[in-house]
mmCIF file of N, CA, C and O and ligand atoms in Angstrom:
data_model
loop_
_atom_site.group_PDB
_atom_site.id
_atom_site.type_symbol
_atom_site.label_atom_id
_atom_site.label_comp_id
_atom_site.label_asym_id
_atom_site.label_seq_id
_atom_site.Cartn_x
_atom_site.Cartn_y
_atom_site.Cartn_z
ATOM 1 N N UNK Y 1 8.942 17.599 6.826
ATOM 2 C CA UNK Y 1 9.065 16.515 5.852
ATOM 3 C C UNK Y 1 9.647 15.278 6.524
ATOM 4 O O UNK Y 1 10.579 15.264 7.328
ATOM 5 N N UNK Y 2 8.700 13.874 5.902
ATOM 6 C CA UNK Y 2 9.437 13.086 6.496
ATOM 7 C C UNK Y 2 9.365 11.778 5.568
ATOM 8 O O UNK Y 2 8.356 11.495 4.922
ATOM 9 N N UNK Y 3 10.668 10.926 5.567
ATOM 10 C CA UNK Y 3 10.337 9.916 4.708
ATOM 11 C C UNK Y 3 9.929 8.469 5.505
ATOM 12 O O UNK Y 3 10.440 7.857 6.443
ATOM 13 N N UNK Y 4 8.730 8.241 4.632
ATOM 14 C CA UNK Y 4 7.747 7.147 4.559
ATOM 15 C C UNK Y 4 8.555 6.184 4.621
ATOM 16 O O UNK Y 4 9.050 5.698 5.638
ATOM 17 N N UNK Y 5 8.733 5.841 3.396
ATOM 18 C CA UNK Y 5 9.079 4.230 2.945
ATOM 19 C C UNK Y 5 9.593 4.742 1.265
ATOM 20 O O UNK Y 5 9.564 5.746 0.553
ATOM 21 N N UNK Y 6 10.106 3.166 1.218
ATOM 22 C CA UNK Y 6 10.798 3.331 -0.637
ATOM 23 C C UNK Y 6 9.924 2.109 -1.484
ATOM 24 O O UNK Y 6 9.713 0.950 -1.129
ATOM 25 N N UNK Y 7 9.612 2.631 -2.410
ATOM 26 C CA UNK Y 7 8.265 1.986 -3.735
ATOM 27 C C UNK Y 7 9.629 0.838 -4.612
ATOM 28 O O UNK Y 7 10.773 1.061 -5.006
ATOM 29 N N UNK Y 8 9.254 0.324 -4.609
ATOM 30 C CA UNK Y 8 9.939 -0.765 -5.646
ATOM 31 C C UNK Y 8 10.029 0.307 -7.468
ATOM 32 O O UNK Y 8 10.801 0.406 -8.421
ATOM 33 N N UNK Y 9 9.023 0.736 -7.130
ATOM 34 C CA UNK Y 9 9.104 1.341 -8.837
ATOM 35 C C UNK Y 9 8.147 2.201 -8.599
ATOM 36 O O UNK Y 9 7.203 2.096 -7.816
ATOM 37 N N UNK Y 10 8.616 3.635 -9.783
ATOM 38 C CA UNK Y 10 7.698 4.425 -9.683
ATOM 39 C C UNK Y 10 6.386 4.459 -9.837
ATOM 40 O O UNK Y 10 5.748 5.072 -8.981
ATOM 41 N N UNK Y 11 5.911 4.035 -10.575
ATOM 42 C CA UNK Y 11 4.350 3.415 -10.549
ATOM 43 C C UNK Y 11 3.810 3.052 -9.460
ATOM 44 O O UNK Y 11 2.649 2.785 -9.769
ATOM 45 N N UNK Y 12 3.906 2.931 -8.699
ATOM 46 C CA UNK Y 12 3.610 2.268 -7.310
ATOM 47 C C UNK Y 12 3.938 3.560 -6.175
ATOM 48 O O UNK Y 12 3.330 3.546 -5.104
ATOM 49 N N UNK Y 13 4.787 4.507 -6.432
ATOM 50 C CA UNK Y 13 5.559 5.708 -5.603
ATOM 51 C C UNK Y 13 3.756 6.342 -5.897
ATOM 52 O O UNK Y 13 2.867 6.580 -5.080
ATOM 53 N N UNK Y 14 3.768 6.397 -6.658
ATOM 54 C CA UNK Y 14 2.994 7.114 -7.500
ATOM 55 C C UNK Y 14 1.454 6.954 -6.969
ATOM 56 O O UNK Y 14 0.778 7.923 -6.624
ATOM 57 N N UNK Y 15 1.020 5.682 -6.952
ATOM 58 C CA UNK Y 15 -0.471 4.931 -6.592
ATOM 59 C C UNK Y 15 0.130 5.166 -4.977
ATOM 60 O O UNK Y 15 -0.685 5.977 -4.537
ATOM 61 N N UNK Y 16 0.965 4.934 -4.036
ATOM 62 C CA UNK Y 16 1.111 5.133 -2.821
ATOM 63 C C UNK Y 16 0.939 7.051 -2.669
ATOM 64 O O UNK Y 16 0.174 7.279 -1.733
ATOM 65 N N UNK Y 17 1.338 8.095 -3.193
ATOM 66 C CA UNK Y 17 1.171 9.345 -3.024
ATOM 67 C C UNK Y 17 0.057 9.511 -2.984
ATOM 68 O O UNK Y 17 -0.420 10.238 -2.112
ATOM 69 N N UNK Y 18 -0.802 8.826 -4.013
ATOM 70 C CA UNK Y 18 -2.246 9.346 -4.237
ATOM 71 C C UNK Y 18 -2.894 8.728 -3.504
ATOM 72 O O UNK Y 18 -3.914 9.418 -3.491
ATOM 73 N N UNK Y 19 -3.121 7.738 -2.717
ATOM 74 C CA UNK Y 19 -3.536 7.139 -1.768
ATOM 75 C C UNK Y 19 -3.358 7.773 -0.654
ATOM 76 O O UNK Y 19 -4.286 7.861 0.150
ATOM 77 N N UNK Y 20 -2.116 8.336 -0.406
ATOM 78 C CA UNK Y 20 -2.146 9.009 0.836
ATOM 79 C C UNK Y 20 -3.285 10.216 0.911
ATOM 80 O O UNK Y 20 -4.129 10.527 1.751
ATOM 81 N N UNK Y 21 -2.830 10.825 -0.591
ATOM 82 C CA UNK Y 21 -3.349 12.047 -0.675
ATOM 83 C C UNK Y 21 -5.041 12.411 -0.424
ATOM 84 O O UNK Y 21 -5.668 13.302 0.149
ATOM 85 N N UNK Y 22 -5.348 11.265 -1.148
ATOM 86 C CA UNK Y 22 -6.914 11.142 -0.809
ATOM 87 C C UNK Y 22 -7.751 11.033 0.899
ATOM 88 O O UNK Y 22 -8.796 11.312 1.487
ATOM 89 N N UNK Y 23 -6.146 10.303 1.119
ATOM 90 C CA UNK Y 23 -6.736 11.087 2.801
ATOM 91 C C UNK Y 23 -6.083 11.933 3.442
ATOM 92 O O UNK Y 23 -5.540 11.712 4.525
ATOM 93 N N UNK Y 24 -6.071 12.988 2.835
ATOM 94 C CA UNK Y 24 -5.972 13.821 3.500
ATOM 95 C C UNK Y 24 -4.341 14.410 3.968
ATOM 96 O O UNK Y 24 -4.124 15.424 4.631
ATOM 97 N N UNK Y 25 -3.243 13.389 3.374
ATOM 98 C CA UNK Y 25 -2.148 13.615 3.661
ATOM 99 C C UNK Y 25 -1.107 14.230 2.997
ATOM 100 O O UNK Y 25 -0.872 13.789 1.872
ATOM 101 N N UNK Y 26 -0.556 14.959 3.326
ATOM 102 C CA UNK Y 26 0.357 15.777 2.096
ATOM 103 C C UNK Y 26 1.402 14.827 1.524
ATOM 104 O O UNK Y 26 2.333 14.890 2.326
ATOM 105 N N UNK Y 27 1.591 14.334 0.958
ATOM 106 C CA UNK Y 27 2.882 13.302 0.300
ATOM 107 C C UNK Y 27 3.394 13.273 -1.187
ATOM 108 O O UNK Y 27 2.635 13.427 -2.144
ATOM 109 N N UNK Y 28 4.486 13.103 -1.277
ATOM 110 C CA UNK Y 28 5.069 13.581 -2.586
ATOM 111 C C UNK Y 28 6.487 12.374 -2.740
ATOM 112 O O UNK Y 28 7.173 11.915 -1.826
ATOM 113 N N UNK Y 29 6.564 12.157 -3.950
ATOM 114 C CA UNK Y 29 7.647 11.075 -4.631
ATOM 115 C C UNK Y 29 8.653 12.101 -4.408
ATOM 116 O O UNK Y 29 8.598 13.329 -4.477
ATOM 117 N N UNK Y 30 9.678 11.204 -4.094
ATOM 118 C CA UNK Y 30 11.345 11.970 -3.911
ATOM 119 C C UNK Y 30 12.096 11.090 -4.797
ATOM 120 O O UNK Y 30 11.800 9.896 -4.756
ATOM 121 N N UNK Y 31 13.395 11.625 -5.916
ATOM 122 C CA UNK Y 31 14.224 10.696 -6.328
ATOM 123 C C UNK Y 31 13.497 10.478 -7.863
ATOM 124 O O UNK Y 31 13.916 9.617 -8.637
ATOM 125 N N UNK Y 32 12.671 11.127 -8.100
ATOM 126 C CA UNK Y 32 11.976 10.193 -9.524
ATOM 127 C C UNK Y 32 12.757 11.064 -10.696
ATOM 128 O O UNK Y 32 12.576 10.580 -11.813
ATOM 129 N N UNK Y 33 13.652 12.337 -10.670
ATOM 130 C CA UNK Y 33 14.160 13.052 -11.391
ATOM 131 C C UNK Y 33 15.576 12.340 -11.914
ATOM 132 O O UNK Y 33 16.098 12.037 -12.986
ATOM 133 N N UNK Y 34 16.010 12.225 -9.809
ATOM 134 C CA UNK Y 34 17.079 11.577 -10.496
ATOM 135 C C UNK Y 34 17.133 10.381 -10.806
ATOM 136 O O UNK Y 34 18.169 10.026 -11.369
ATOM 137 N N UNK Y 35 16.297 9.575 -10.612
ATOM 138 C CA UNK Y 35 16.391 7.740 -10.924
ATOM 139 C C UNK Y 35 16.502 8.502 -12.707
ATOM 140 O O UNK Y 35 17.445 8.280 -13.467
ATOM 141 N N UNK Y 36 15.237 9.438 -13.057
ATOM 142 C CA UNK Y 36 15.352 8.968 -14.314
ATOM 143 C C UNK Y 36 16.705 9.696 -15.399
ATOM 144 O O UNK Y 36 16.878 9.578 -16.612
ATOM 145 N N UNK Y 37 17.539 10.494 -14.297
ATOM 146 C CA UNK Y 37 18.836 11.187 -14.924
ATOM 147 C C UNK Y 37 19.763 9.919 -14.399
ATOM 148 O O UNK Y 37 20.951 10.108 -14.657
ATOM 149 N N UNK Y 38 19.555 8.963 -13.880
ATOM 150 C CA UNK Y 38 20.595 8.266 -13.061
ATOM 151 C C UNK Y 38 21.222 7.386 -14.446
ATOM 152 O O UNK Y 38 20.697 7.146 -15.533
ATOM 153 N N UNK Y 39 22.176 7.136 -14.052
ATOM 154 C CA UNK Y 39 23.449 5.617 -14.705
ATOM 155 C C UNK Y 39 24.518 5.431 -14.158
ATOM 156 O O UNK Y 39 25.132 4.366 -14.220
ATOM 157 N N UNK Y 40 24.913 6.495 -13.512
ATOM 158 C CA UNK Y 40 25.899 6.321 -12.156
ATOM 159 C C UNK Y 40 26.085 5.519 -11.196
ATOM 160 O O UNK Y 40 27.087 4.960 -10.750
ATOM 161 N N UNK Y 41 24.275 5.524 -10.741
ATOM 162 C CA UNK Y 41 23.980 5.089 -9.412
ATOM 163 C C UNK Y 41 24.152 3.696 -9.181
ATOM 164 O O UNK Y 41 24.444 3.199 -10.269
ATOM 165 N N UNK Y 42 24.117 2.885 -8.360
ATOM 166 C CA UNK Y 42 23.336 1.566 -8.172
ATOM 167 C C UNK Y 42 21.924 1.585 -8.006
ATOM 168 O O UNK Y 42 21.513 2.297 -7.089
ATOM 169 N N UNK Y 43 21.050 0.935 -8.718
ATOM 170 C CA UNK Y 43 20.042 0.984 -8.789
ATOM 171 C C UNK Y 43 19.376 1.176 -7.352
ATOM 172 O O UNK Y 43 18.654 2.158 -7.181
ATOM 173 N N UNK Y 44 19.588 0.299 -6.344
ATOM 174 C CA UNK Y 44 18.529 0.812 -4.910
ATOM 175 C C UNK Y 44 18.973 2.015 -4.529
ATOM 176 O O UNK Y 44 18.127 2.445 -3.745
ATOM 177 N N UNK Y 45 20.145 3.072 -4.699
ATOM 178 C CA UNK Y 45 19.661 3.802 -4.628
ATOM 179 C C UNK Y 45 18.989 4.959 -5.668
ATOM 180 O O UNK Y 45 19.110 6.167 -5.463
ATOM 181 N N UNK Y 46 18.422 4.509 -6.563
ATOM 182 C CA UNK Y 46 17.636 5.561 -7.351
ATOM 183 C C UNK Y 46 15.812 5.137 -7.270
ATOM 184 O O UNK Y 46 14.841 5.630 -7.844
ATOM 185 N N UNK Y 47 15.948 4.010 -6.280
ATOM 186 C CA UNK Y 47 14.129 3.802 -5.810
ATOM 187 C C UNK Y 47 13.270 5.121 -5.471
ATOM 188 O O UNK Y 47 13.748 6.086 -4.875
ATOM 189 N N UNK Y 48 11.872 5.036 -5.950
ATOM 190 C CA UNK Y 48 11.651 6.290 -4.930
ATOM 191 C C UNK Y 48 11.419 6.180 -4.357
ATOM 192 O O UNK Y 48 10.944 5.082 -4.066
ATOM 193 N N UNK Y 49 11.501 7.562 -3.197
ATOM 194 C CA UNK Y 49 10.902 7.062 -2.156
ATOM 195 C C UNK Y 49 9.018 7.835 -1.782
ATOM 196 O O UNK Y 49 8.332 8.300 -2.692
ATOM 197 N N UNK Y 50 8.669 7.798 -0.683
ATOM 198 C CA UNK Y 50 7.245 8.437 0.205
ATOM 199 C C UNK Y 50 7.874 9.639 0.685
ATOM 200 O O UNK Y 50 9.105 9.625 0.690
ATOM 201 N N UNK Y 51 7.268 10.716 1.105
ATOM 202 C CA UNK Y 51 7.500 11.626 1.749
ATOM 203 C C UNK Y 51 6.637 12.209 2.471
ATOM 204 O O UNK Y 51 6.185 13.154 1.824
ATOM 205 N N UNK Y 52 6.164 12.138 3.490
ATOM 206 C CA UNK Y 52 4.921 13.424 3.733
ATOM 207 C C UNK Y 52 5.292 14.175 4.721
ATOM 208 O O UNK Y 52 6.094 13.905 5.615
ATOM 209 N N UNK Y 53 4.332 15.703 4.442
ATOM 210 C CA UNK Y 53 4.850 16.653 4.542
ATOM 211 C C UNK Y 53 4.725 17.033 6.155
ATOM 212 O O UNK Y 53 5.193 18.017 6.726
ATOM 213 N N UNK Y 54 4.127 16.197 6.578
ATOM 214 C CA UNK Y 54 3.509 16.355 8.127
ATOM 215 C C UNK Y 54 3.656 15.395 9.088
ATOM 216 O O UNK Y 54 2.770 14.585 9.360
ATOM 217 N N UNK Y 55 4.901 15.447 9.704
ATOM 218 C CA UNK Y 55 5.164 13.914 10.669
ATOM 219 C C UNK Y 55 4.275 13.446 11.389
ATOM 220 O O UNK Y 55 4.194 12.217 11.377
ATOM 221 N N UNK Y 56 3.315 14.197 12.250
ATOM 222 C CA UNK Y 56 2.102 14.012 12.836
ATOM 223 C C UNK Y 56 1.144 12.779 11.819
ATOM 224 O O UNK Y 56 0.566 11.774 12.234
ATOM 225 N N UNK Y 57 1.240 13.280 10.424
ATOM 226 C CA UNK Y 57 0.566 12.270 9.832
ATOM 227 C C UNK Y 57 1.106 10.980 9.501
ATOM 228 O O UNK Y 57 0.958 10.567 8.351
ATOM 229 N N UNK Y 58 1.892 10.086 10.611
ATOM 230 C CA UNK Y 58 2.776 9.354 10.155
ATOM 231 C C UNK Y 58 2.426 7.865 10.647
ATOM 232 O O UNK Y 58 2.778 6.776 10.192
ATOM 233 N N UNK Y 59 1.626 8.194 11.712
ATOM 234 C CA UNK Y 59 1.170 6.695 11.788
ATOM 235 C C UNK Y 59 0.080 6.424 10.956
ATOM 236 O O UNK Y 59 -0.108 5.233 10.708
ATOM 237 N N UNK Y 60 -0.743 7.306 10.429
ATOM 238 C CA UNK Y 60 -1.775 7.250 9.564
ATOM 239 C C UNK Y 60 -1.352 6.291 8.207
ATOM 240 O O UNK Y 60 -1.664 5.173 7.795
ATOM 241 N N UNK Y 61 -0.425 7.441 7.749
ATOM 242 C CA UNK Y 61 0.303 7.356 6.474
ATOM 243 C C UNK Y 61 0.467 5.603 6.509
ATOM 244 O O UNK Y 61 -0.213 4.753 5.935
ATOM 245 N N UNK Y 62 1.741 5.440 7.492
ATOM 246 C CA UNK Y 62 2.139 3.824 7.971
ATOM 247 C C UNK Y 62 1.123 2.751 7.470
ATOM 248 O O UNK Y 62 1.366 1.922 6.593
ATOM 249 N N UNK Y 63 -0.147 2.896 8.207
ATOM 250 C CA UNK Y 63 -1.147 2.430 8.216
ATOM 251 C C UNK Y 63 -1.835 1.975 6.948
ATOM 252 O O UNK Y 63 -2.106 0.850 6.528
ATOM 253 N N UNK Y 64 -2.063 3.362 6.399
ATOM 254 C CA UNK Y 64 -2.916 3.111 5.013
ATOM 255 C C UNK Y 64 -1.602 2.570 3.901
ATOM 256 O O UNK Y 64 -1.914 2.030 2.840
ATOM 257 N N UNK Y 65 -0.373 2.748 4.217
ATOM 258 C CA UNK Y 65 1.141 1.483 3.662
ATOM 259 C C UNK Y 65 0.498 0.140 3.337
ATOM 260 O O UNK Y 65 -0.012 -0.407 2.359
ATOM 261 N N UNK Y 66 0.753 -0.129 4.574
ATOM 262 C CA UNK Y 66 0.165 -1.476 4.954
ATOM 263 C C UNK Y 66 -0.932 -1.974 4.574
ATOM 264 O O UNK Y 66 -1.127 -3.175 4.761
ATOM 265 N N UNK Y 67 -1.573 -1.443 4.165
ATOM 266 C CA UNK Y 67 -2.860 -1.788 3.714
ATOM 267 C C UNK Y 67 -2.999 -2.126 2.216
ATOM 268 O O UNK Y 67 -3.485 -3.077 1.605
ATOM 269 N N UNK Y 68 -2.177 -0.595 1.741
ATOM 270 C CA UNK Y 68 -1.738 -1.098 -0.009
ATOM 271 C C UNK Y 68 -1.201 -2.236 -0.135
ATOM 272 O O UNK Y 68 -1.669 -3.087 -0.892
ATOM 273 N N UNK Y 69 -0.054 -2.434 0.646
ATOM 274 C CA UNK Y 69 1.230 -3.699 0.599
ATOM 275 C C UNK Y 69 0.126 -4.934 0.303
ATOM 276 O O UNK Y 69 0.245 -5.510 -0.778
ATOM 277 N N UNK Y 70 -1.135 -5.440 1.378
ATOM 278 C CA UNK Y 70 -1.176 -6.305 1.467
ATOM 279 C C UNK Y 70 -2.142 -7.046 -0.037
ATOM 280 O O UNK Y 70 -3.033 -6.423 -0.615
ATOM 281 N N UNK Y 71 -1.793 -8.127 -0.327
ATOM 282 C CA UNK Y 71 -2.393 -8.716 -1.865
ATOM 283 C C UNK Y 71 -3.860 -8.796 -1.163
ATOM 284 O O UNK Y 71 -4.268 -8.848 -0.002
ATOM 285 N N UNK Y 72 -4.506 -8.779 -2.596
ATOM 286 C CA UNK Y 72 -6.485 -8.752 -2.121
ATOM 287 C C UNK Y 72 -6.618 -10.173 -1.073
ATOM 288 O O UNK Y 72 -5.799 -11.083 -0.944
ATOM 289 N N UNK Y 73 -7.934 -9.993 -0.403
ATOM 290 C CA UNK Y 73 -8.230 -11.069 0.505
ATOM 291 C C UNK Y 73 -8.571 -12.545 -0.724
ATOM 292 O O UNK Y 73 -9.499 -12.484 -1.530
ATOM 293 N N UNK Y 74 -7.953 -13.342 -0.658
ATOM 294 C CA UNK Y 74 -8.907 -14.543 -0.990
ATOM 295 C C UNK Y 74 -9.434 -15.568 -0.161
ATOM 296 O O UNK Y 74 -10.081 -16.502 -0.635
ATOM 297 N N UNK Y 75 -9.157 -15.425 1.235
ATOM 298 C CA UNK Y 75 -10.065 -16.115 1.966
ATOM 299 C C UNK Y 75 -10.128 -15.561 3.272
ATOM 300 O O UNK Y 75 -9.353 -14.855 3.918
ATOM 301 N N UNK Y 76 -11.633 -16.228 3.580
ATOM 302 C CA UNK Y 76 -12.199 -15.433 4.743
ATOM 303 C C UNK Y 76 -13.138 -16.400 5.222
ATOM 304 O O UNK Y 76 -13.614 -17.119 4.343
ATOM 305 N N UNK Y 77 -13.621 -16.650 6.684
ATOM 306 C CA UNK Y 77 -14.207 -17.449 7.369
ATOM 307 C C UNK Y 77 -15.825 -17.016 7.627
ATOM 308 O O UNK Y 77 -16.076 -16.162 8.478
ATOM 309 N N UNK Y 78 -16.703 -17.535 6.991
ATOM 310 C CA UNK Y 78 -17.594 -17.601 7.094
ATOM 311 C C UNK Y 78 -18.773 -17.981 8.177
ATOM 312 O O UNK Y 78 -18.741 -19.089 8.713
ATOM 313 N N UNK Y 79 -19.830 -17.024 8.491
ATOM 314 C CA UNK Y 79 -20.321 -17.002 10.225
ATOM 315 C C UNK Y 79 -21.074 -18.466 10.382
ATOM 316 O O UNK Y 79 -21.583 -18.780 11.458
ATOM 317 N N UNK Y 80 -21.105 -19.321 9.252
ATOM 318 C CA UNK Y 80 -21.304 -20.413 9.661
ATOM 319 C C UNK Y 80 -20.504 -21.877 10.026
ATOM 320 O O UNK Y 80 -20.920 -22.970 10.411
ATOM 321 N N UNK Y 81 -18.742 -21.187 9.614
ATOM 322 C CA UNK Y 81 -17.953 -22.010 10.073
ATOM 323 C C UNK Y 81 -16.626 -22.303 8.496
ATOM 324 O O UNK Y 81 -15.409 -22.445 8.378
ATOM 325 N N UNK Y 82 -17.702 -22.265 7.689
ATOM 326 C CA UNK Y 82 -16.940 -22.789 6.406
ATOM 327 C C UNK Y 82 -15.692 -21.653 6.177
ATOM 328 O O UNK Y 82 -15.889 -20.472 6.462
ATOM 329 N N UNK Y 83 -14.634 -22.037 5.737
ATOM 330 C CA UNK Y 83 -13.609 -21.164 5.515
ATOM 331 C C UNK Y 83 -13.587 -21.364 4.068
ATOM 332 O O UNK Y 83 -13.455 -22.482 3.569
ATOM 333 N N UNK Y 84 -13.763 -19.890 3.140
ATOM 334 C CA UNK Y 84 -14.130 -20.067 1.682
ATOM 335 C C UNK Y 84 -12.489 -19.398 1.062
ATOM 336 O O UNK Y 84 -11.750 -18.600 1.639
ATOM 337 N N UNK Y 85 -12.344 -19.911 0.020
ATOM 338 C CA UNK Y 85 -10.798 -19.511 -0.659
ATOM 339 C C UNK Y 85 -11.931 -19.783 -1.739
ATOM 340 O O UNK Y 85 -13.097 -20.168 -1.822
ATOM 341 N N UNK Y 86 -10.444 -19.168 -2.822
ATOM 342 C CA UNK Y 86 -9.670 -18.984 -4.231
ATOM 343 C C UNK Y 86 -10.783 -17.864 -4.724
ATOM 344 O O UNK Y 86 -11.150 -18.153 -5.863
ATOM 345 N N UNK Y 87 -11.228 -17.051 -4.381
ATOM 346 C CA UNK Y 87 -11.427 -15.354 -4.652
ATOM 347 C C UNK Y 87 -13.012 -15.407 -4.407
ATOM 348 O O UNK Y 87 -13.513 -14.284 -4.469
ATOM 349 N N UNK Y 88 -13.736 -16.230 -4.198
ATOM 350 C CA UNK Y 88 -15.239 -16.286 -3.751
ATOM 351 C C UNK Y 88 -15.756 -15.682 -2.875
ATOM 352 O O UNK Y 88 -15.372 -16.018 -1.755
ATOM 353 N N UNK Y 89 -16.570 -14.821 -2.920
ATOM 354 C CA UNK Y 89 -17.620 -13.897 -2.583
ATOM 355 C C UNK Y 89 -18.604 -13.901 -1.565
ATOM 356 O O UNK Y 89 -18.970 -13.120 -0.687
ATOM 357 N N UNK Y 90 -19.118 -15.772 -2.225
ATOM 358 C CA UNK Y 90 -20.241 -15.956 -1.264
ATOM 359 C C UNK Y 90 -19.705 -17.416 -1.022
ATOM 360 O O UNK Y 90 -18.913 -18.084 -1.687
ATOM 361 N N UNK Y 91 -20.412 -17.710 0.184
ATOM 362 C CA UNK Y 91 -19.901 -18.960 0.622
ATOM 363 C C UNK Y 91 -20.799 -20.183 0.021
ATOM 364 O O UNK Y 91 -22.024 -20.250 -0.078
ATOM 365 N N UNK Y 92 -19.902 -21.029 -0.308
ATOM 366 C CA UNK Y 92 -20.654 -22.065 -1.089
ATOM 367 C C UNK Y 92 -21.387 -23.210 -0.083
ATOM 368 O O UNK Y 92 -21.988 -24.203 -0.492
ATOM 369 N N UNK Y 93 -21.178 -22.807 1.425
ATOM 370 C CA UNK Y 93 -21.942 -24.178 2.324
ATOM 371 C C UNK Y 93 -23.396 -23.684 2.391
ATOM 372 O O UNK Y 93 -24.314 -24.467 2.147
ATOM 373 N N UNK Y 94 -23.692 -22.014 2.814
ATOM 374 C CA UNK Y 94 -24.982 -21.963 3.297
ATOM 375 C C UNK Y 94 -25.304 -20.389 2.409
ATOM 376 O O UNK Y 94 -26.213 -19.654 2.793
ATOM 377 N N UNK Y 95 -24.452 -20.038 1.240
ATOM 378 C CA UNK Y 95 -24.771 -19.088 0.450
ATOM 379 C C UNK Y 95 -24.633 -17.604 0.905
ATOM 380 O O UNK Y 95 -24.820 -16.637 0.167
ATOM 381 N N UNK Y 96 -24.222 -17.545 2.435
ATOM 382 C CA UNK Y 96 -23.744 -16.132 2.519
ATOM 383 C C UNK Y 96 -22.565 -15.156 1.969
ATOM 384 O O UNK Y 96 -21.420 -15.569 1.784
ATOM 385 N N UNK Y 97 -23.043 -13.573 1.683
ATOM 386 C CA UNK Y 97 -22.044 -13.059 1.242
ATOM 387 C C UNK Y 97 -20.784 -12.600 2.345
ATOM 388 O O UNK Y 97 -20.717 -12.331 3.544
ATOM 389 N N UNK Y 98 -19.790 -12.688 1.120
ATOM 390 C CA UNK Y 98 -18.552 -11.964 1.814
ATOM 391 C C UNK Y 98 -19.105 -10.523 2.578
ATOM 392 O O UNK Y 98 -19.737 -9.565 2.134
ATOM 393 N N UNK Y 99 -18.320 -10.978 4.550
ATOM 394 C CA UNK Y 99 -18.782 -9.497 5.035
ATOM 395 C C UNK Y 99 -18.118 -8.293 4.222
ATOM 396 O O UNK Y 99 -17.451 -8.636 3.246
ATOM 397 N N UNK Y 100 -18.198 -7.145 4.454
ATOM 398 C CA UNK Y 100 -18.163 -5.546 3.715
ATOM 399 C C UNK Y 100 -16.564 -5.736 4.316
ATOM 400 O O UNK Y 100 -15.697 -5.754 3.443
ATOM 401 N N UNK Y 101 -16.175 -5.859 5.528
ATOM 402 C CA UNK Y 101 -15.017 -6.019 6.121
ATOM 403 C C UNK Y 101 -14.658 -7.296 6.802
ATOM 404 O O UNK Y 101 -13.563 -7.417 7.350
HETATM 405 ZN ZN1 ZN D 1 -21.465 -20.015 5.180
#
């Protein structure tokens, strides 16, 4: 067992487990029993946290983190030069679509 990282809120502990899980990684919320028995505590520490069950899977895990963390793309540079923002798809100079990646 090893711990990941800590979720701002369980909802998110939660969408990060299952994300892992879908690939393939064993991971499980720690702390969500007691955050929700907590009044004692100071709140950071009753965050939850990541856990997975397989350190080997840890740069993976890291990885696909980072990936959740980051907010959707809204802009991306287009192979004809134009750099397209505010959530657009296709580029408005010469009509190509957003690449797949
Ligand atoms: Zn273009």
């Amino acid at each position: 067992m090893r711990r990941l990282d800590q979720a701002p809120n369980l909802a998110i502990a939660t969408l990060w487990a299952d994300a892992l899980r879908s690939q393939g990684i064993a991971a499980s919320v720690q702390r969500e029993f007691l955050a929700a028995a907590a009044g004692q505590l100071p709140p950071d520490q009753c965050l939850p946290e990541i856990w997975i069950d397989d350190d080997e899977h840890l740069p993976q895990a890291e990885a696909l983190l980072a990936e959740l963390r980051q907010p959707p793309q809204h802009r991306w540079q287009c192979a004809c030069g134009e750099l397209v923002e505010g959530g657009f798809e296709q580029c408005w100079h010469c009509g190509a679509m957003m690449p797949a990646d």
